PDB file of C-alpha atoms in Angstrom:
ATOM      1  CA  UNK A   1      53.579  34.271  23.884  1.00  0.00           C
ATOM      2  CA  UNK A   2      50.522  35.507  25.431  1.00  0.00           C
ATOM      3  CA  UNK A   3      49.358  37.060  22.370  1.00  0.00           C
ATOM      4  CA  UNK A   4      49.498  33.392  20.156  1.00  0.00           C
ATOM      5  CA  UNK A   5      47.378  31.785  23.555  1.00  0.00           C
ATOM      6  CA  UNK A   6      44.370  34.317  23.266  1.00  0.00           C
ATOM      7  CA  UNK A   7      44.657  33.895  19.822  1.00  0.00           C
ATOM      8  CA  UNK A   8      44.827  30.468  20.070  1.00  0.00           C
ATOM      9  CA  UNK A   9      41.689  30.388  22.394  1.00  0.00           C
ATOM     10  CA  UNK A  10      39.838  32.616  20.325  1.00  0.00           C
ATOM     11  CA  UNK A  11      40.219  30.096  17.356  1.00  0.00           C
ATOM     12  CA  UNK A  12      38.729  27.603  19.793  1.00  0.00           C
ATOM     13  CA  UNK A  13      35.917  29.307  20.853  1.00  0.00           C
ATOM     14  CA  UNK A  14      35.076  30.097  17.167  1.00  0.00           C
ATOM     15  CA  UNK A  15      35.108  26.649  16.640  1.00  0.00           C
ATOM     16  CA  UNK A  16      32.979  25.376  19.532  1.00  0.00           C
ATOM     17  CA  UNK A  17      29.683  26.438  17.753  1.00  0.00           C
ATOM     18  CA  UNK A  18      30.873  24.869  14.538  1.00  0.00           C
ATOM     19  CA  UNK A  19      31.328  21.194  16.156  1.00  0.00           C
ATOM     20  CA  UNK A  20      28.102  21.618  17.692  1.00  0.00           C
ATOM     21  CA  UNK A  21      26.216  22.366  14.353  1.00  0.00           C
ATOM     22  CA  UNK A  22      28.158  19.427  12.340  1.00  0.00           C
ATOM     23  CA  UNK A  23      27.293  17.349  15.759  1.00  0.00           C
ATOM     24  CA  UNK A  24      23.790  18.478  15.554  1.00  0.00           C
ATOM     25  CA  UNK A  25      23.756  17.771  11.858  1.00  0.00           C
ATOM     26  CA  UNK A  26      25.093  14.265  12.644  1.00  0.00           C
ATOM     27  CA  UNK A  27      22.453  13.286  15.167  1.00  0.00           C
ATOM     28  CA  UNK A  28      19.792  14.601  12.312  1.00  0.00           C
ATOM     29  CA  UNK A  29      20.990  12.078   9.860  1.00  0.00           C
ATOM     30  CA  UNK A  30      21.641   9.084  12.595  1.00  0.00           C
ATOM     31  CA  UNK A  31      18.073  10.080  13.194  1.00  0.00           C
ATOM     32  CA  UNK A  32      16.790  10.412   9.637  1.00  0.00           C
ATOM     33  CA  UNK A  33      18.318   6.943   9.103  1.00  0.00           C
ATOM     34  CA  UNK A  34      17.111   5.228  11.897  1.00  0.00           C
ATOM     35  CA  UNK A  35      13.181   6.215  11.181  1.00  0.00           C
ATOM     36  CA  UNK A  36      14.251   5.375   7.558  1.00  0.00           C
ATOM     37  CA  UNK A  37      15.153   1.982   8.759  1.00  0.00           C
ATOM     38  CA  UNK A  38      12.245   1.643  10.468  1.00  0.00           C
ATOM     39  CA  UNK A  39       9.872   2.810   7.958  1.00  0.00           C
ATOM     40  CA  UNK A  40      11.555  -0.067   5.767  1.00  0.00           C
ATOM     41  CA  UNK A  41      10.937  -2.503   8.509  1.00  0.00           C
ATOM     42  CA  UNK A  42       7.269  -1.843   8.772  1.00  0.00           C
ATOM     43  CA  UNK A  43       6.138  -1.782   4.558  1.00  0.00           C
ATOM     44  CA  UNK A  44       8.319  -4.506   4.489  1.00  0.00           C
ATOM     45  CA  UNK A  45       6.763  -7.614   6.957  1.00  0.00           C
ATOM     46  CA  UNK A  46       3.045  -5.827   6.567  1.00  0.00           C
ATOM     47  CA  UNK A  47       0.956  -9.024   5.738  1.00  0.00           C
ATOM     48  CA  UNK A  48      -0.792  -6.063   3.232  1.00  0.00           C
ATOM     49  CA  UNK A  49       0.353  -4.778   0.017  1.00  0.00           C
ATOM     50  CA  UNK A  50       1.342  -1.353   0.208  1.00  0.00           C
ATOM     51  CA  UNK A  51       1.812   0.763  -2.283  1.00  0.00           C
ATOM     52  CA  UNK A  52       2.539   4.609  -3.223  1.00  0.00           C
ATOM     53  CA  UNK A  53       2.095   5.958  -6.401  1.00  0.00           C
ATOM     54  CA  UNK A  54       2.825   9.691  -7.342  1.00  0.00           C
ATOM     55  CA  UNK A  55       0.322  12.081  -9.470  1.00  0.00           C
ATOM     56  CA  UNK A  56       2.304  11.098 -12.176  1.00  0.00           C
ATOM     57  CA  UNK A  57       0.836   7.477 -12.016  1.00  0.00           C
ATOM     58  CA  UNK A  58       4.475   6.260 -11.017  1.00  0.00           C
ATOM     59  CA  UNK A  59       4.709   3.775  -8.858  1.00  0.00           C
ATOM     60  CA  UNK A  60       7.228   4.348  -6.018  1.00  0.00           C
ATOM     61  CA  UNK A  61       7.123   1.898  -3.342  1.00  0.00           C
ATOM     62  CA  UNK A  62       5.921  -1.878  -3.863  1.00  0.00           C
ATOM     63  CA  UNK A  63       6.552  -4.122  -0.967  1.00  0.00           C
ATOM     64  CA  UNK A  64       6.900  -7.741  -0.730  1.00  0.00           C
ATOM     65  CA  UNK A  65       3.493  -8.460   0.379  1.00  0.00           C
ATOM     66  CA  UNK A  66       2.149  -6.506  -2.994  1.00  0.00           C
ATOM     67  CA  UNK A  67       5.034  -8.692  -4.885  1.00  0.00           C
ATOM     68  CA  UNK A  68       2.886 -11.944  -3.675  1.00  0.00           C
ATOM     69  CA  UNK A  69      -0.776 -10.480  -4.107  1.00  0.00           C
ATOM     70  CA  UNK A  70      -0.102  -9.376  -7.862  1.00  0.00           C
ATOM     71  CA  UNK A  71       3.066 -11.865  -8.781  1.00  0.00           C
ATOM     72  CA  UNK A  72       4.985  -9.169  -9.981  1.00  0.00           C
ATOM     73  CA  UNK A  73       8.528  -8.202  -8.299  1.00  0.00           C
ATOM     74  CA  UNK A  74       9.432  -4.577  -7.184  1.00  0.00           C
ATOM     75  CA  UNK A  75      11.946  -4.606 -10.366  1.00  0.00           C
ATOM     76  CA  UNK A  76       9.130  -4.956 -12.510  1.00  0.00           C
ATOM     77  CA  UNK A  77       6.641  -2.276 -11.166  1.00  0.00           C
ATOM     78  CA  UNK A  78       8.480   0.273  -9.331  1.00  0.00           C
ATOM     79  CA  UNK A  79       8.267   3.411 -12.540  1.00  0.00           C
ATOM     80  CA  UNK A  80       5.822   1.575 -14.118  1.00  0.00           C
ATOM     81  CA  UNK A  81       1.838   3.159 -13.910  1.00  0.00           C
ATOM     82  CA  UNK A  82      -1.688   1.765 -14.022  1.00  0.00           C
ATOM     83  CA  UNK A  83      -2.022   2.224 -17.702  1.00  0.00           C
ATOM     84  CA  UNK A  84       2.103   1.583 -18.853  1.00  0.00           C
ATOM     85  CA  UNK A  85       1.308  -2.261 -18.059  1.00  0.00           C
ATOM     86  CA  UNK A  86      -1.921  -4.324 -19.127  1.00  0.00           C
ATOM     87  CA  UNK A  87      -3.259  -4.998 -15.521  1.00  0.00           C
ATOM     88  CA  UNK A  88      -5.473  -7.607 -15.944  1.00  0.00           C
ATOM     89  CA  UNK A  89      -7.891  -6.758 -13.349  1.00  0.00           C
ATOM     90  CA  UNK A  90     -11.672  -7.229 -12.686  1.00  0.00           C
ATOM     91  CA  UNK A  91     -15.010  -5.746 -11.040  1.00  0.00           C
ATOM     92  CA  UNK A  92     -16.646  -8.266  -8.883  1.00  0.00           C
ATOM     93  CA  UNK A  93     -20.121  -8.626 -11.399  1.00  0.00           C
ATOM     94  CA  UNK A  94     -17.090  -9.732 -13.419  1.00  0.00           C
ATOM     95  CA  UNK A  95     -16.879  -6.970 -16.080  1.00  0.00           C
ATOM     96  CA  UNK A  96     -13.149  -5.746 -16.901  1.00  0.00           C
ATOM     97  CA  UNK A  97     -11.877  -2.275 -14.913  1.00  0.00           C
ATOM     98  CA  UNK A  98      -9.843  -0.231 -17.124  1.00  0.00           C
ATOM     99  CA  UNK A  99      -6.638   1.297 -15.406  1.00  0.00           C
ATOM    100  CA  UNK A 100      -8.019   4.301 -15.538  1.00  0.00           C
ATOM    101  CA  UNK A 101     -10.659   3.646 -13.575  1.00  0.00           C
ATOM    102  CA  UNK A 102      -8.608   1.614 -10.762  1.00  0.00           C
ATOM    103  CA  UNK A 103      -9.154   2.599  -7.517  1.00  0.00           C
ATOM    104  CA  UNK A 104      -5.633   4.669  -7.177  1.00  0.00           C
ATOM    105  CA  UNK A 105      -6.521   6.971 -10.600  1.00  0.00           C
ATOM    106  CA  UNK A 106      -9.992   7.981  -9.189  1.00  0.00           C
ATOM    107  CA  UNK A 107      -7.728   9.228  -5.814  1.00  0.00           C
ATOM    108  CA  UNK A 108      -5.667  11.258  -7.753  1.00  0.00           C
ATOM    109  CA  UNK A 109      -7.849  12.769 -10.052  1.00  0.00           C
ATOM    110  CA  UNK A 110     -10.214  13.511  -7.165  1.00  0.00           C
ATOM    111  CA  UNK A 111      -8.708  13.569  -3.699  1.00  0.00           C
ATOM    112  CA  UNK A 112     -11.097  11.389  -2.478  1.00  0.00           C
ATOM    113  CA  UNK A 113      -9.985   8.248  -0.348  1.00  0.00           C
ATOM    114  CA  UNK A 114     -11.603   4.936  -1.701  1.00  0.00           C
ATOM    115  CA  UNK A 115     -12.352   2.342   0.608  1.00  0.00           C
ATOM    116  CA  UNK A 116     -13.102  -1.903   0.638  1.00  0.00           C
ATOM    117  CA  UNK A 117     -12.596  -1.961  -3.456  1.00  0.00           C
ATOM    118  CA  UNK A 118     -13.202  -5.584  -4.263  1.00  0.00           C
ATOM    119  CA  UNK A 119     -11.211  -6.787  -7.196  1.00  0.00           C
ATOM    120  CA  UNK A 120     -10.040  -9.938  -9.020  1.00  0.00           C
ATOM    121  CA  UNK A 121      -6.400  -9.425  -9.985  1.00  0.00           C
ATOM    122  CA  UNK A 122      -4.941 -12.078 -12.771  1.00  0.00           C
ATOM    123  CA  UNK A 123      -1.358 -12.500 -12.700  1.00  0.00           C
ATOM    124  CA  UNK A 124       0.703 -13.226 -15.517  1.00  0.00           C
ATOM    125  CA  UNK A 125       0.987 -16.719 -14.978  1.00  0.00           C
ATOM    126  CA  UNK A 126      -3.431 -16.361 -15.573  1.00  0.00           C
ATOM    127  CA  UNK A 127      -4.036 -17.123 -11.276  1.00  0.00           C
ATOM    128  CA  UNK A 128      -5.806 -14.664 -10.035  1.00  0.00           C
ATOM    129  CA  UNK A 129      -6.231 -12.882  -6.056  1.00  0.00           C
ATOM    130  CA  UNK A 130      -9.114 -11.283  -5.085  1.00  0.00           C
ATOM    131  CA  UNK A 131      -8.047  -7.923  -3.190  1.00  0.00           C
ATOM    132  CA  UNK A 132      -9.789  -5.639  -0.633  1.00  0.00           C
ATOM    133  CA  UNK A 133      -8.213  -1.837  -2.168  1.00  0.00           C
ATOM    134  CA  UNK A 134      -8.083   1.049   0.217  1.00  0.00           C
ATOM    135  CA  UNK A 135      -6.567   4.324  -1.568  1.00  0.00           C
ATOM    136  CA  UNK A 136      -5.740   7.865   0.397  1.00  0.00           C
ATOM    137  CA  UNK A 137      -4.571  11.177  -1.303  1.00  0.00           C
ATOM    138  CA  UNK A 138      -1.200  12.407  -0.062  1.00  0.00           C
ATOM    139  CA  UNK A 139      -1.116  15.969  -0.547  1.00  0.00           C
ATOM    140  CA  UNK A 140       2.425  17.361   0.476  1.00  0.00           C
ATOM    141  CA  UNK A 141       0.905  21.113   0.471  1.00  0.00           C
ATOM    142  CA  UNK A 142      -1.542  21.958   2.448  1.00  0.00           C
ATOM    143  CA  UNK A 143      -3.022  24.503   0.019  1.00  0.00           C
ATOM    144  CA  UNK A 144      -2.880  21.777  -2.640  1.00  0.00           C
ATOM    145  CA  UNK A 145      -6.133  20.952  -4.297  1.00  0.00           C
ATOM    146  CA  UNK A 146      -4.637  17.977  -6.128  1.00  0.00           C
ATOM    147  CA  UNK A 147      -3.013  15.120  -4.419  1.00  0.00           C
ATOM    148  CA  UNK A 148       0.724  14.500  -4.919  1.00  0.00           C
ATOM    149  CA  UNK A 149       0.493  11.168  -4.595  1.00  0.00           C
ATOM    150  CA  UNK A 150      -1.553   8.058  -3.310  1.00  0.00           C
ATOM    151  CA  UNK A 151      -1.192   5.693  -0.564  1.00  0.00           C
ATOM    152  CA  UNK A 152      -2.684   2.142  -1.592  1.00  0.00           C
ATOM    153  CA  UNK A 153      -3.249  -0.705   1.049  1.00  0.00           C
ATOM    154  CA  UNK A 154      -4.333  -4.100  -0.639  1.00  0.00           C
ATOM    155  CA  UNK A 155      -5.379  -6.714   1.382  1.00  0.00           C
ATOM    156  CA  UNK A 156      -5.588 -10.494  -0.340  1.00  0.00           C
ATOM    157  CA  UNK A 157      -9.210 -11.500   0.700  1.00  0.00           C
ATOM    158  CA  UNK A 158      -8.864 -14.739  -1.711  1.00  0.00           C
ATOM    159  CA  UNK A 159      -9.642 -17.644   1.091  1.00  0.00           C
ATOM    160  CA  UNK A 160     -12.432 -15.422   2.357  1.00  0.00           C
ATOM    161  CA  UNK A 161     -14.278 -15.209  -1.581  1.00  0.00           C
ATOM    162  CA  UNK A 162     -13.548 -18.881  -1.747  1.00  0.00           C
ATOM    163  CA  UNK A 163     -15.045 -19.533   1.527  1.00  0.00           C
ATOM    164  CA  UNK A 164     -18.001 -17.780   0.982  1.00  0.00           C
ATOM    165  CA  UNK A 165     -18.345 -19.122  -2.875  1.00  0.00           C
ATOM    166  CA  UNK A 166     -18.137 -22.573  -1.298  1.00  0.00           C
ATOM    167  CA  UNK A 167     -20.783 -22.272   1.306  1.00  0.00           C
ATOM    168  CA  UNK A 168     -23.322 -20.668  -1.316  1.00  0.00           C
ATOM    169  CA  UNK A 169     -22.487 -24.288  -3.239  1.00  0.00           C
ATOM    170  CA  UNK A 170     -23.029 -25.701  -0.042  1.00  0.00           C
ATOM    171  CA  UNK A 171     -26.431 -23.724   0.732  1.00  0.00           C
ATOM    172  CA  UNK A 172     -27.740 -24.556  -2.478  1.00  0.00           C
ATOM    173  CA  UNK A 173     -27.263 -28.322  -2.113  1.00  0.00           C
ATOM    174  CA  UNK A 174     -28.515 -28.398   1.197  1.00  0.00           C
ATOM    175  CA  UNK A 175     -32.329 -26.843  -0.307  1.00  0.00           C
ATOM    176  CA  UNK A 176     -32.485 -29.348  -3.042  1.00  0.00           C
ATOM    177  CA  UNK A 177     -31.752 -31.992  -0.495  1.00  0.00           C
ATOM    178  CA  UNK A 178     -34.401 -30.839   1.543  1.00  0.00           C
ATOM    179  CA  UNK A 179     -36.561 -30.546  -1.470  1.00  0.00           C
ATOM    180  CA  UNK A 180     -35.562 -34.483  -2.918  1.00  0.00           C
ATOM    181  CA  UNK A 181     -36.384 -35.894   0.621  1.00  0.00           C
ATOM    182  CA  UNK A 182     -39.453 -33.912   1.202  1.00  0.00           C
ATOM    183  CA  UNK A 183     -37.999 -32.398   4.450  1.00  0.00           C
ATOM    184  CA  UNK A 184     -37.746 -29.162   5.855  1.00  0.00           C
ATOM    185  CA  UNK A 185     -36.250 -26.950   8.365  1.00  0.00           C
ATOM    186  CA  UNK A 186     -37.827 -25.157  11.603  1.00  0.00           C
ATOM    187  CA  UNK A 187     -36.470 -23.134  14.207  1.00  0.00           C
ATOM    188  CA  UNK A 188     -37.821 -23.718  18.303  1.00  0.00           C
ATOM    189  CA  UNK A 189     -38.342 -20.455  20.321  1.00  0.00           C
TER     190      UNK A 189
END
């Protein structure tokens, strides 16, 4: 009898650091999940697209606020790249940008960020948004030369063109009303 008991409690104590690995292991996923969730939370109710697309040109995460800026769903983009779909998309002097020249391509060909990228997006249904692009290089490797992917903010600046378009209108109608009525404008120090 005594010899099952310290065999017994030898099986036990063999087991003890086993259940505290698989608990350890447990509390790593809860955890994993949790920050998962949360990452989720955040892309999804930004008020800015956000976007990541790998070195492959793939894109990988789309969230809803990039759905509403470029009409397209996350069904319809997510695998796609800038060139495997005709983005119809636009320079502000109006000239066409080719895909491979979008803001996100230049980033992964040369690891440099690209900032305040103004660009007319038309959607399929032919409106358009005017976006604010922001691109950063991820580089998983620290030794890596080459990005392994891109991080892409878009902002829709659309009201704030409009605005401005409008009060150049409104600028220009003010001088020639000045100019009709033979009055002008002065400032008091």
């Amino acid at each position: 009898m005594p010899k099952n008991t310290i065999t017994h409690n030898q099986n036990e104590e063999n087991e003890k650091p086993k259940l505290k690995l698989e608990l350890a292991n447990k509390e790593l996923v809860n955890q994993n999940e949790m920050n998962e969730a949360r990452f989720r939370m955040v892309v999804s109710s930004a008020t800015e697209g956000i976007i990541l697309q790998y070195k492959s040109g793939e894109i990988a995460i789309w969230n809803p606020a990039a759905e509403r800026i470029f009409g397209l769903t996350k069904a319809e983009v997510l695998g796609q790249t800038s060139t495997s779909r005709h983005w119809e998309t636009y320079r502000e002097d109006g000239t066409h940008l080719p895909a491979e020249e979008h803001p996100s391509m230049h980033t992964l060909a040369s690891g440099e960020a690209c900032h305040d990228v103004i660009l007319k997006v038309v959607r399929d249904d032919n409106t358009y948004s005017w976006v604010s692009i922001d691109t950063n290089p991820v580089f998983l490797n620290d030794q890596s030369r080459q990005p392994d992917a891109v991080a892409i903010t878009v902002q829709d600046i659309t009201k704030q063109k409009e605005t401005a378009s409008e009060l150049l209108v409104n600028q220009e109608r003010y001088k020639k009303a000045q100019v009709i009525g033979h009055v002008g404008n002065w400032e008091y120090d």
